[in-house]
Amino acid sequence: MSQAKVLVLHGPNLNLLGTRQPAVYGHETLEDIDDALRERAARGGWEILCRQSNHEGELIDAIHAARLDGTAAIIINPAAYTHTSVAILDALNAFDGRVIEVHLSNVHKREAFRHHSYVSLRADGVIAGLGSQGYLAALDAVMAG
C-alpha cells in the first residue's frame, strides 16, 4: 500500500523567509519550515512534497499534477496570490482532495486588501497568524482526516 501524499505549495516571496520582514514573517527560513513538515509527515507515515514558486503558472501546474498523482491534500500559502488569483482558485476547485490555506501572519491585522482571499472560497480550513506552526497545524489536520 502506498503512502498518502500531501503537497505543500509556497507562493511568491516565501523563498525570502528568514530575511524578509522578520518582524512580520519570523526568522525561520523556508527550508526550516519544509524540514519540519517532512519530519512530521514521515512520523505520520505520509509522503510530502514541498514546492515554492514566484510564478502563478507553476503553482497552478503543481495543483493540476496533484489531481492525477494520488495526492490526498494540498496545504497552500499562496502569499500575494491569495488576494488576486482567480486562476489558482479555479485550479483548486478542480482538485478533489482537502485544501488547507496557511498564512504566517494574521492577514486580518494587516492592510485591508489582505483581508480578502480567493483561495478561502475553496479551502476546507484556513490557518493564519501562527507563523510556521500554522503549517504544522495544517499537516496535523490533514493527517487526522
C-alpha positions as a printed Julia matrix, in Angstrom:
145×3 Matrix{Float64}:
   0.0    0.0     0.0
   1.41   3.39   -0.94
   1.67   6.28    1.49
  -0.87   9.07    1.42
   0.51  12.17   -0.25
   0.31  15.83    0.64
   1.52  18.72   -1.49
   2.72  21.89    0.23
   2.78  24.96   -2.01
   4.51  28.19   -1.04
   3.76  31.26   -3.13
   5.78  34.29   -4.18
   8.49  35.8    -2.0
   8.34  32.99    0.56
  11.79  31.93   -0.65
  12.98  35.06    1.22
  11.75  33.88    4.62
  14.19  34.48    7.41
  15.48  37.68    5.86
  12.34  39.43    4.55
  10.47  41.45    7.17
  11.34  39.15   10.09
   9.11  41.21   12.41
   6.14  40.08   10.29
   7.26  36.66    9.0
   9.76  35.46   11.6
  13.35  34.29   11.37
  12.8   30.75   10.13
  13.73  30.01    6.56
  11.54  28.18    4.08
  13.97  25.27    4.32
  13.4   25.18    8.11
   9.65  25.0     7.57
   9.91  22.33    4.88
  12.28  20.23    7.02
   9.84  20.35    9.96
   6.97  19.35    7.66
   8.94  16.46    6.16
   9.85  15.18    9.62
   6.24  15.39   10.88
   4.87  13.76    7.71
   7.38  10.91    7.88
   6.47  10.22   11.52
   2.83  10.02   10.46
   3.55   7.73    7.51
   2.76  10.35    4.9
   4.63  11.29    1.75
   5.12  15.04    1.33
   6.29  17.28   -1.49
   7.13  20.92   -0.75
   7.37  23.42   -3.61
   7.85  27.17   -3.78
   7.39  29.36   -6.81
   7.21  33.03   -7.56
   5.25  32.18  -10.71
   1.49  31.69  -10.68
   1.52  29.22  -13.58
   3.99  26.93  -11.82
   1.73  26.79   -8.76
  -1.24  26.0   -10.99
   0.72  23.28  -12.81
   1.57  21.69   -9.45
  -2.12  21.7    -8.46
  -3.06  20.12  -11.8
  -0.43  17.4   -11.32
  -1.77  16.71   -7.81
  -5.16  15.89   -9.35
  -3.61  12.94  -11.16
  -0.91  11.56   -8.88
  -2.93  10.42   -5.87
  -2.34  13.5    -3.72
  -4.81  13.47   -0.83
  -4.41  17.09    0.26
  -2.83  20.42   -0.59
  -1.53  22.83    2.01
  -1.09  26.18    0.3
   0.28  29.55    1.3
  -0.49  31.48   -1.87
   1.12  34.62   -0.4
   0.2   37.68   -2.5
  -1.72  35.47   -4.95
  -4.23  34.94   -2.13
  -5.79  38.3    -2.94
  -5.5   38.27   -6.72
  -5.57  34.81   -8.27
  -8.84  33.51   -9.6
  -6.69  31.11  -11.65
  -5.32  29.42   -8.51
  -8.87  29.25   -7.13
 -10.05  27.6   -10.36
  -7.22  25.06  -10.21
  -8.01  24.24   -6.58
 -11.7   23.87   -7.45
 -10.69  21.1    -9.87
  -8.79  19.24   -7.1
 -10.89  16.67   -5.21
  -8.77  16.35   -2.05
  -8.6   18.52    1.03
  -7.2   22.05    0.81
  -5.82  23.95    3.79
  -4.84  27.6     3.34
  -1.99  28.84    5.54
  -0.65  32.33    6.24
   2.29  33.06    8.5
   0.93  36.43    9.61
  -2.56  37.35   10.75
  -3.75  38.84    7.48
  -6.72  40.43    9.26
  -4.4   42.68   11.27
  -2.72  43.94    8.12
  -3.7   46.12    5.17
  -7.35  45.96    4.11
  -6.52  44.46    0.69
  -5.13  41.39    2.51
  -8.47  40.66    4.15
  -9.93  39.03    1.03
  -8.83  35.59   -0.12
  -9.91  33.92   -3.32
  -8.35  30.67   -2.07
 -10.6   30.69    1.02
 -13.56  30.14   -1.28
 -12.21  26.59   -1.85
 -10.24  25.91    1.33
 -11.55  23.37    3.8
  -9.67  25.25    6.53
  -7.69  28.45    6.95
  -4.87  29.0     9.44
  -3.42  32.5     9.85
  -1.14  34.21   12.3
   0.6   31.21   13.86
   3.86  31.63   11.99
   5.49  28.41   10.86
   3.39  26.48   13.39
   0.43  27.08   11.09
   1.93  24.74    8.5
   2.38  22.01   11.12
  -1.18  22.52   12.35
  -2.42  22.19    8.78
  -0.44  18.98    8.29
  -1.77  17.58   11.57
  -5.34  18.33   10.43
  -4.73  16.61    7.09
  -3.19  13.53    8.7
  -6.02  13.32   11.25
  -8.5   13.08    8.41
